[in-house]
Amino acid sequence: MSENSIDYSKYQAVIGLEVHAQMLTKSKAYCSDAYDYGSDPNTIIGPISLGHPGTLPKHNKEVVNYAIKMGLATHCHIAEYQYYARKNYFYGDLPKGYQITQDKTPICTNGYLEIKTKDGNEKKIGITRIHMEEDAGKSMHDQDLYDTLIDLNRAGVPLIEIVSEPDIRSGEEAYLYLTEIKKLLKYLEICDGNMEEGSLRCDANISVMIKGADKFGTKVEVKNMNSFRNVQRAIDHEIKRQIEALEAGETLRMETRTFDALKGTTAAMRSKEGASDYRYFPEPDLPPLRITPVYIDNIKQLMPELPKALFEKYTKQFGLNEYDANVLIDDKDTANYFEEVLSHTKNTKSAANWVMVNIRSYLNEQALHIKQFIIKPAQIAEIIALIDEGKVSHSAAQQKIFPALIESPSSSVLSIAESLNLLQESNSDELQVWIDVAIAKFPEKIAEYKAGKVSLIGLFMGEVMKASKGKADPKVASALLKETLDKK
Ligand code: ADP
Ligand code: MG
């Protein structure tokens, strides 16, 4: 059947994602080996990481805390008892011959995450479960001509696996879901979210069915996508491939496929092994953990404000529009910077504008991240204060003080304004001199003004600004000018 004659809109895609996130703990999941991305291969591998006989794993409490944080952020139920399980399989990068994971009793269950779809609607994507597990080592097939090389540094690094319900309906929704997951992980400071370095990994389960069908189709799992965009591309391609296969009368089988980013296509890797192949059984070396409600409450107290709460605060309390609010919270460091500016000024609108407009365009131009921004939030607040007090004009602050401060970040804002001769005069004695000069220039216009031609105030103000060489504070000067004219 030719592609052209297929009615793709007859079909509904169904997608569920499995996301592995590497936890940013200082040491590994079940031993004290440090974990640092980029360490020399096979240098952080103590006997427990290597699974030497007689060694015993030990809980890293921080991993449990991190998993609970993610569970709370995604509205999950937190299980009271934590049992660990062994997942058995043989592979060169798994020296123990099994992974410690959770099987029947994941730490978090039954939550959800909200995404905002293109049409502006909120959509809840169910989170089936989040469980804790340890990573395997890394096999590298492309470093040596003949041999596969193995780096065991990653063996035992803590992961959480976040499994979604099959609630996602398109590649784009998957992209939005992943963006929200990453945002939460970064706000919670439990994972750096870097997909290229592998600290965030995603497998996509995809099936298609005729719209309105009451049973899902056969799912295919796609692996090896190294960016959110590639997850989206892989899903979009896979949906199309499955529909075309079905329309051609083929039967789909459960399988694992790999994504080829260059071609934008997926290829069969292996037929899907059943869960029973892993022979899960309770981990005998780790006692179960009990998590009390008090313990969970304590963690709740430590949670930072999450993007959704910030969005509500920025739009409802600060009156920012939705677009601005979203830009500010999109990245935690930007939101933090903004919040810090706010701890030094009450002018939220102005603070938002400085972060959104001036700072952001400077950072974009220089290809810098806000963490590398040299001006301190307190200094931005000082600029805002000078403008609000009428000491400098808005345009002078933007065009002169801001760039000068970047050049010389240890100077005070006031001293920069002074040295650039940008301080406006609001002292009425000084202003009066300039006003008198301005009025004296157009004696005949005074009567016209007094007869009701109030627009002449612009002419006089122009003269005041000229006489003051731009240093007169326009607000104070124009009030004083009116007063002076009225007295004439
Ligand atoms: P498996 O046993 O193969 O790991 P699970 O039931 O654990 O399968 O589900 C794994 C992921 O696949 C989950 O994210 C789930 O939402 C998703 N999923 C399950 N069934 C389907 C389906 N028919 N189509 C698409 N995704 C599915
Ligand atoms: Mg599964």
Coordinates of C-alpha atoms and ligand atoms in Angstrom, one line a residue:
M1 CA 0.0 0.0 0.0
S2 CA 1.4 3.4 -0.9
E3 CA 2.0 5.9 1.8
N4 CA -0.4 8.4 0.1
S5 CA -3.5 6.3 0.4
I6 CA -3.1 5.7 4.1
D7 CA -5.5 7.6 6.4
Y8 CA -3.1 8.1 9.4
S9 CA -5.8 10.0 11.3
K10 CA -7.8 6.8 11.7
Y11 CA -5.2 5.8 14.3
Q12 CA -4.5 6.9 17.8
A13 CA -0.9 6.6 19.2
V14 CA -0.4 5.5 22.8
I15 CA 2.9 6.2 24.5
G16 CA 4.4 5.5 27.9
L17 CA 7.9 6.6 28.9
E18 CA 10.5 5.0 31.2
V19 CA 13.0 7.6 32.4
H20 CA 16.2 6.8 34.3
A21 CA 17.6 9.6 36.2
Q22 CA 21.1 9.5 37.8
M23 CA 21.0 10.8 41.4
L24 CA 23.4 13.5 42.3
T25 CA 24.5 11.9 45.5
K26 CA 28.1 12.1 46.6
S27 CA 28.6 8.4 46.8
K28 CA 27.1 5.4 45.1
A29 CA 23.8 3.7 46.0
Y30 CA 25.1 0.9 48.2
C31 CA 28.7 1.8 49.0
S32 CA 30.9 4.7 49.7
D33 CA 32.6 4.9 46.3
A34 CA 32.4 8.5 45.0
Y35 CA 30.7 9.1 41.7
D36 CA 32.1 11.8 39.4
Y37 CA 31.2 11.9 35.7
G38 CA 34.3 12.0 33.7
S39 CA 36.7 10.3 36.2
D40 CA 39.3 8.1 34.5
P41 CA 37.8 4.7 33.7
N42 CA 37.8 2.1 36.4
T43 CA 39.1 4.3 39.2
I44 CA 36.1 4.5 41.5
I45 CA 35.4 0.9 41.9
G46 CA 35.8 -0.5 45.4
P47 CA 35.1 -4.1 46.3
I48 CA 31.3 -3.5 46.8
S49 CA 31.0 -1.9 43.3
L50 CA 32.8 -4.9 41.9
G51 CA 30.6 -7.3 43.8
H52 CA 33.5 -9.2 45.4
P53 CA 32.5 -12.2 47.4
G54 CA 31.8 -11.5 51.0
T55 CA 31.1 -7.8 50.5
L56 CA 27.8 -6.4 51.7
P57 CA 25.8 -3.4 50.3
K58 CA 24.6 -0.6 52.6
H59 CA 21.8 1.9 52.1
N60 CA 22.7 5.4 51.0
K61 CA 20.0 7.4 52.8
E62 CA 20.3 10.3 50.5
V63 CA 19.1 8.2 47.6
V64 CA 15.9 7.4 49.5
N65 CA 15.5 11.1 50.3
Y66 CA 15.9 12.1 46.7
A67 CA 13.4 9.5 45.5
I68 CA 10.9 10.6 48.1
K69 CA 11.4 14.2 46.9
M70 CA 10.6 13.3 43.3
G71 CA 7.6 11.3 44.5
L72 CA 6.3 14.2 46.4
A73 CA 6.8 16.6 43.5
T74 CA 4.8 14.2 41.3
H75 CA 2.0 13.7 43.8
C76 CA 2.9 10.1 44.4
H77 CA 2.0 7.8 47.3
I78 CA 5.2 7.0 49.2
A79 CA 5.4 3.4 50.3
E80 CA 6.0 2.8 54.0
Y81 CA 8.2 -0.2 53.6
Q82 CA 11.1 -0.3 51.2
Y83 CA 12.0 -3.8 50.0
Y84 CA 14.8 -4.3 47.6
A85 CA 15.0 -6.9 44.9
R86 CA 17.6 -8.6 42.7
K87 CA 17.3 -8.4 39.0
N88 CA 19.5 -11.2 37.6
Y89 CA 21.2 -11.1 34.3
F90 CA 24.7 -11.7 32.9
Y91 CA 26.6 -9.0 31.1
G92 CA 30.2 -7.9 31.0
D93 CA 29.5 -4.5 32.6
L94 CA 27.6 -6.1 35.5
P95 CA 30.2 -7.7 37.7
K96 CA 27.8 -8.9 40.4
G97 CA 25.6 -10.6 37.9
Y98 CA 22.5 -8.8 39.2
Q99 CA 21.3 -5.3 39.9
I100 CA 19.8 -4.2 43.2
T101 CA 16.5 -2.6 42.3
Q102 CA 12.9 -2.6 43.5
D103 CA 10.3 -4.9 42.0
K104 CA 7.0 -5.3 43.7
T105 CA 7.3 -2.4 46.1
P106 CA 8.5 0.7 44.3
I107 CA 9.0 3.7 46.7
C108 CA 6.6 5.9 44.9
T109 CA 3.4 5.0 43.1
N110 CA 0.3 6.5 41.5
G111 CA 1.2 10.1 40.9
Y112 CA 1.0 12.5 38.0
L113 CA 2.7 15.3 36.2
E114 CA 1.0 18.2 34.4
I115 CA 2.1 19.3 31.0
K116 CA 0.7 22.3 29.1
T117 CA -0.1 21.2 25.5
K118 CA 0.2 23.5 22.5
D119 CA -3.5 24.6 22.7
G120 CA -2.8 25.9 26.2
N121 CA -4.6 23.1 28.0
E122 CA -3.2 21.3 31.0
K123 CA -3.0 17.6 30.7
K124 CA -2.2 15.1 33.5
I125 CA 0.2 12.3 32.6
G126 CA 0.0 9.5 35.2
I127 CA 3.1 8.3 36.9
T128 CA 2.8 4.6 37.5
R129 CA 5.8 4.2 39.8
I130 CA 9.2 5.5 40.7
H131 CA 11.7 3.0 42.0
M132 CA 15.3 3.1 43.1
E133 CA 18.0 1.0 41.5
E134 CA 21.7 0.9 40.8
D135 CA 23.3 1.5 37.4
A136 CA 25.5 -1.0 35.6
G137 CA 28.9 -0.2 34.2
K138 CA 29.4 1.0 30.7
S139 CA 30.5 -1.1 27.7
M140 CA 32.2 0.8 24.9
H141 CA 32.0 -0.7 21.5
D142 CA 33.6 2.1 19.6
Q143 CA 36.8 2.8 21.4
D144 CA 38.9 -0.1 20.1
L145 CA 39.0 -1.7 16.7
Y146 CA 38.7 -5.3 18.0
D147 CA 37.5 -5.3 21.6
T148 CA 34.7 -3.9 23.7
L149 CA 36.1 -1.9 26.5
I150 CA 34.4 -1.8 29.9
D151 CA 34.4 1.0 32.4
L152 CA 32.9 0.0 35.7
N153 CA 32.9 3.5 37.3
R154 CA 29.2 3.7 36.8
A155 CA 28.4 0.3 38.4
G156 CA 26.4 1.0 41.6
V157 CA 25.6 4.6 40.8
P158 CA 22.1 5.4 42.1
L159 CA 19.2 5.8 39.7
I160 CA 15.5 6.4 40.0
E161 CA 13.3 5.0 37.2
I162 CA 10.2 7.0 36.6
V163 CA 7.6 5.0 34.7
S164 CA 4.6 6.8 33.2
E165 CA 1.2 5.5 32.5
P166 CA 0.4 5.1 28.7
D167 CA -1.2 8.6 28.8
I168 CA 1.0 10.3 26.2
R169 CA -0.5 10.6 22.7
S170 CA 2.2 12.2 20.5
G171 CA 5.9 12.8 20.1
E172 CA 5.3 16.4 21.1
E173 CA 3.5 15.4 24.4
A174 CA 6.5 13.2 25.2
Y175 CA 8.8 16.1 24.6
L176 CA 6.8 18.3 27.0
Y177 CA 6.6 15.5 29.6
L178 CA 10.4 15.1 29.5
T179 CA 10.9 18.8 29.8
E180 CA 8.7 18.9 32.9
I181 CA 10.5 15.9 34.4
K182 CA 13.9 17.5 33.9
K183 CA 12.6 20.8 35.3
L184 CA 11.5 19.0 38.5
L185 CA 14.7 17.0 38.8
K186 CA 16.7 20.2 38.5
Y187 CA 14.5 22.2 40.9
L188 CA 14.9 19.4 43.4
E189 CA 18.7 19.3 42.8
I190 CA 18.7 15.6 42.6
C191 CA 19.8 15.1 39.0
D192 CA 21.6 17.3 36.5
G193 CA 19.3 16.2 33.7
N194 CA 22.0 16.0 31.2
M195 CA 20.8 13.6 28.5
E196 CA 24.0 13.8 26.4
E197 CA 26.1 12.6 29.3
G198 CA 23.6 9.9 30.1
S199 CA 22.5 11.2 33.5
L200 CA 18.9 11.2 32.1
R201 CA 17.9 8.4 29.8
C202 CA 14.5 7.6 28.2
D203 CA 13.0 4.5 26.7
A204 CA 9.8 5.1 24.8
N205 CA 7.0 2.5 24.6
I206 CA 4.8 3.1 21.6
S207 CA 1.7 1.4 20.1
V208 CA -1.1 2.5 17.8
M209 CA -4.7 1.5 17.7
I210 CA -7.8 2.5 15.7
K211 CA -9.3 5.6 17.4
G212 CA -11.9 4.6 19.9
A213 CA -10.7 1.0 20.3
D214 CA -11.0 -0.3 23.8
K215 CA -7.7 -2.2 23.7
F216 CA -4.2 -0.9 23.2
G217 CA -2.2 -2.2 20.3
T218 CA 1.1 -4.2 20.6
K219 CA 3.8 -2.0 22.0
V220 CA 7.3 -1.5 20.8
E221 CA 10.1 -0.2 23.0
V222 CA 12.5 2.3 21.5
K223 CA 15.9 3.0 23.0
N224 CA 19.0 5.0 22.4
M225 CA 17.7 8.5 22.0
N226 CA 20.2 11.1 23.3
S227 CA 18.0 14.2 23.4
F228 CA 14.4 15.2 24.0
R229 CA 14.1 16.2 20.3
N230 CA 15.3 12.7 19.3
V231 CA 12.7 11.1 21.6
Q232 CA 10.1 13.1 19.8
R233 CA 11.5 12.2 16.4
A234 CA 11.8 8.5 17.3
I235 CA 8.2 8.4 18.5
D236 CA 6.8 10.3 15.4
H237 CA 8.7 7.9 13.1
E238 CA 7.6 4.8 15.0
I239 CA 4.0 5.8 15.0
K240 CA 4.1 6.2 11.2
R241 CA 6.0 2.9 10.8
Q242 CA 3.5 1.0 12.9
I243 CA 0.5 2.4 11.0
E244 CA 2.1 1.6 7.7
A245 CA 2.9 -2.0 8.8
L246 CA -0.7 -2.5 10.0
E247 CA -2.2 -1.1 6.8
A248 CA 0.1 -3.4 4.9
G249 CA -1.5 -6.3 6.8
E250 CA 1.4 -7.1 9.0
T251 CA 1.2 -8.1 12.6
L252 CA 3.4 -6.1 15.0
R253 CA 5.4 -8.0 17.6
M254 CA 6.7 -6.9 21.0
E255 CA 10.2 -5.9 20.4
T256 CA 12.9 -3.5 21.3
R257 CA 14.1 -1.1 18.6
T258 CA 17.0 1.3 18.4
F259 CA 16.8 4.8 17.1
D260 CA 19.2 6.0 14.4
A261 CA 19.4 9.8 14.8
L262 CA 21.1 10.3 11.4
K263 CA 18.4 8.5 9.5
G264 CA 15.6 9.5 11.8
T265 CA 14.4 5.8 11.8
T266 CA 14.1 2.9 14.2
A267 CA 15.5 -0.6 13.6
A268 CA 14.7 -3.9 15.3
M269 CA 17.2 -4.8 18.1
R270 CA 15.8 -7.8 19.9
S271 CA 12.4 -9.3 20.6
K272 CA 11.3 -8.2 24.1
E273 CA 12.4 -10.5 26.9
G274 CA 9.7 -11.2 29.5
A275 CA 10.1 -9.9 33.1
S276 CA 10.4 -13.4 34.4
D277 CA 13.7 -13.9 32.6
Y278 CA 15.3 -11.7 35.3
R279 CA 14.3 -14.0 38.1
Y280 CA 13.6 -11.2 40.5
F281 CA 13.8 -12.1 44.2
P282 CA 14.1 -10.2 47.4
E283 CA 17.6 -8.8 48.0
P284 CA 18.8 -10.8 51.0
D285 CA 21.7 -8.4 51.9
L286 CA 19.7 -5.3 52.5
P287 CA 17.1 -5.0 55.3
P288 CA 13.8 -3.4 54.4
L289 CA 13.5 0.3 55.3
R290 CA 10.6 1.8 57.1
I291 CA 9.6 5.3 56.1
T292 CA 7.3 7.0 58.6
P293 CA 4.9 9.8 57.9
V294 CA 7.0 12.0 60.1
Y295 CA 10.1 11.3 58.0
I296 CA 8.2 12.2 54.9
D297 CA 6.9 15.4 56.5
N298 CA 10.5 16.4 57.3
I299 CA 11.5 15.9 53.7
K300 CA 8.5 18.0 52.6
Q301 CA 9.8 20.9 54.7
L302 CA 13.1 20.7 52.8
M303 CA 11.5 20.9 49.4
P304 CA 12.1 24.1 47.4
E305 CA 9.3 26.0 45.8
L306 CA 8.5 24.1 42.6
P307 CA 7.8 25.6 39.1
K308 CA 4.1 25.4 39.4
A309 CA 4.0 27.2 42.8
L310 CA 6.4 29.8 41.4
F311 CA 4.1 30.3 38.3
E312 CA 1.1 30.9 40.6
K313 CA 3.1 33.4 42.7
Y314 CA 4.5 35.3 39.7
T315 CA 1.2 35.5 37.8
K316 CA -1.2 36.0 40.7
Q317 CA 0.8 37.8 43.4
F318 CA 3.3 39.7 41.2
G319 CA 0.9 40.3 38.3
L320 CA 3.4 39.1 35.6
N321 CA 1.9 37.8 32.4
E322 CA 2.1 34.0 31.8
Y323 CA 4.8 34.3 29.2
D324 CA 7.1 36.2 31.4
A325 CA 6.4 34.0 34.4
N326 CA 7.3 30.9 32.2
V327 CA 10.5 32.4 31.0
L328 CA 11.6 33.1 34.6
I329 CA 10.8 29.7 35.9
D330 CA 11.9 27.7 32.9
D331 CA 15.4 27.4 34.4
K332 CA 15.9 27.2 38.2
D333 CA 19.0 29.3 38.2
T334 CA 17.1 32.1 36.4
A335 CA 14.3 31.9 38.9
N336 CA 16.8 31.9 41.8
Y337 CA 18.5 35.0 40.4
F338 CA 15.1 36.8 40.0
E339 CA 14.2 35.8 43.6
E340 CA 17.5 37.2 44.9
V341 CA 16.9 40.5 43.1
L342 CA 13.5 40.5 44.8
S343 CA 15.1 40.1 48.2
H344 CA 16.6 43.6 47.6
T345 CA 13.8 45.4 46.0
K346 CA 10.0 45.6 46.1
N347 CA 9.7 46.6 42.5
T348 CA 8.8 43.1 41.1
K349 CA 7.8 44.3 37.6
S350 CA 11.1 46.1 37.2
A351 CA 13.1 43.2 38.6
A352 CA 11.3 40.9 36.1
N353 CA 12.1 43.2 33.3
W354 CA 15.8 43.4 34.1
V355 CA 16.1 39.7 34.3
M356 CA 13.9 38.9 31.3
V357 CA 15.1 41.6 28.9
N358 CA 18.5 43.2 29.7
I359 CA 20.2 40.3 31.4
R360 CA 18.8 37.6 29.2
S361 CA 19.7 39.4 25.9
Y362 CA 23.2 40.0 27.2
L363 CA 23.6 36.4 28.2
N364 CA 22.2 35.2 24.9
E365 CA 24.6 37.4 23.0
Q366 CA 27.6 36.2 25.0
A367 CA 26.3 32.6 25.0
L368 CA 26.6 32.6 28.8
H369 CA 24.4 30.9 31.4
I370 CA 23.0 33.0 34.3
K371 CA 25.3 31.1 36.7
Q372 CA 28.2 32.8 34.9
F373 CA 26.6 36.2 35.0
I374 CA 29.0 38.6 36.7
I375 CA 26.6 41.2 38.1
K376 CA 25.1 40.4 41.5
P377 CA 21.4 40.4 42.1
A378 CA 21.8 43.1 44.7
Q379 CA 23.5 45.4 42.1
I380 CA 20.5 45.0 39.8
A381 CA 18.3 46.0 42.7
E382 CA 20.6 49.1 43.2
I383 CA 20.1 50.1 39.6
I384 CA 16.3 49.7 40.0
A385 CA 16.4 51.8 43.2
L386 CA 18.4 54.6 41.4
I387 CA 15.8 54.7 38.7
D388 CA 12.9 54.6 41.1
E389 CA 14.4 57.5 43.1
G390 CA 14.7 59.5 40.0
K391 CA 18.5 59.6 40.2
V392 CA 19.1 58.1 36.8
S393 CA 16.9 57.8 33.8
H394 CA 15.8 54.3 32.7
S395 CA 17.6 54.7 29.4
A396 CA 20.9 55.8 31.0
A397 CA 20.7 52.8 33.3
Q398 CA 20.1 50.4 30.4
Q399 CA 22.4 51.8 27.9
K400 CA 25.3 53.1 30.0
I401 CA 25.3 51.9 33.6
F402 CA 24.5 48.2 32.9
P403 CA 27.3 47.8 30.3
A404 CA 29.7 49.7 32.5
L405 CA 28.9 47.5 35.5
I406 CA 29.6 44.4 33.4
E407 CA 33.0 45.9 32.6
S408 CA 33.7 46.8 36.2
P409 CA 31.5 44.6 38.4
S410 CA 33.3 45.4 41.6
S411 CA 32.4 49.1 41.4
S412 CA 29.3 50.4 43.1
V413 CA 26.4 51.3 40.8
L414 CA 26.3 54.8 42.3
S415 CA 30.0 55.4 41.6
I416 CA 29.5 54.3 38.0
A417 CA 26.5 56.6 37.6
E418 CA 28.6 59.4 39.1
S419 CA 31.7 58.8 37.0
L420 CA 29.7 58.7 33.8
N421 CA 27.9 61.9 34.9
L422 CA 24.5 60.2 34.7
L423 CA 23.1 61.3 38.0
Q424 CA 20.0 63.4 37.5
E425 CA 19.4 66.5 39.6
S426 CA 16.3 66.5 41.7
N427 CA 17.6 69.2 44.0
S428 CA 15.1 72.0 43.5
D429 CA 17.7 74.9 43.9
E430 CA 19.7 73.5 40.9
L431 CA 16.6 72.8 39.0
Q432 CA 15.2 76.3 39.5
V433 CA 18.2 77.8 37.9
W434 CA 17.7 75.7 34.7
I435 CA 13.9 76.4 34.7
D436 CA 14.5 80.1 35.0
V437 CA 16.9 79.9 32.0
A438 CA 14.3 78.0 30.0
I439 CA 11.5 80.3 30.7
A440 CA 13.6 83.4 30.0
K441 CA 14.2 82.1 26.5
F442 CA 10.5 82.3 25.5
P443 CA 8.9 85.2 27.4
E444 CA 6.1 85.5 24.8
K445 CA 5.0 81.8 25.4
I446 CA 4.3 82.4 29.0
A447 CA 1.1 84.2 28.3
E448 CA 0.0 81.6 25.8
Y449 CA 0.6 78.9 28.4
K450 CA -1.3 80.8 31.0
A451 CA -4.2 81.3 28.4
G452 CA -4.6 77.5 28.3
K453 CA -2.0 76.1 25.8
V454 CA -0.7 73.6 28.3
S455 CA 1.2 71.6 25.6
L456 CA 3.8 74.3 25.7
I457 CA 5.1 72.6 28.8
G458 CA 7.0 70.3 26.4
L459 CA 8.8 73.2 24.9
F460 CA 9.9 74.5 28.2
M461 CA 10.9 71.0 29.5
G462 CA 13.1 70.6 26.4
E463 CA 14.9 73.7 27.3
V464 CA 15.3 72.6 30.9
M465 CA 16.9 69.3 29.8
K466 CA 19.1 71.2 27.4
A467 CA 20.2 73.7 30.0
S468 CA 20.9 70.8 32.5
K469 CA 22.7 68.8 29.8
G470 CA 20.2 66.0 30.5
K471 CA 20.8 65.8 34.2
A472 CA 17.5 67.2 35.4
D473 CA 15.2 64.6 36.8
P474 CA 12.3 65.0 34.4
K475 CA 9.6 64.2 37.0
V476 CA 10.7 66.6 39.6
A477 CA 11.7 69.3 37.1
S478 CA 8.4 69.3 35.3
A479 CA 6.4 69.6 38.5
L480 CA 8.7 72.5 39.6
L481 CA 8.4 74.1 36.1
K482 CA 4.5 74.0 36.3
E483 CA 4.7 75.6 39.7
T484 CA 7.0 78.3 38.4
L485 CA 4.8 79.1 35.4
D486 CA 1.6 79.2 37.5
K487 CA 3.2 81.8 39.7
K488 CA 4.1 84.1 36.8
Ligands
ADP1 P1 7.1 -4.0 30.5 O1 6.7 -5.1 31.3 O2 7.3 -4.4 29.1 O3 8.2 -3.3 31.1 P2 5.2 -2.2 31.5 O4 3.8 -2.6 31.7 O5 6.0 -2.2 32.8 O6 5.8 -3.1 30.4 O7 5.2 -0.8 30.9 C1 6.3 -0.2 30.5 C2 5.9 1.2 29.9 O8 5.1 0.9 28.7 C3 5.1 2.0 30.8 O9 5.5 3.4 30.6 C4 3.7 1.9 30.2 O10 2.9 3.1 30.3 C5 4.0 1.7 28.7 N1 2.9 0.9 28.0 C6 2.3 -0.2 28.5 N2 1.5 -0.7 27.5 C7 1.6 0.1 26.5 C8 1.0 0.2 25.2 N3 0.1 -0.7 24.8 N4 1.4 1.1 24.3 C9 2.3 2.1 24.7 N5 2.9 2.1 25.9 C10 2.5 1.1 26.8
MG2 MG 8.4 -2.6 33.1

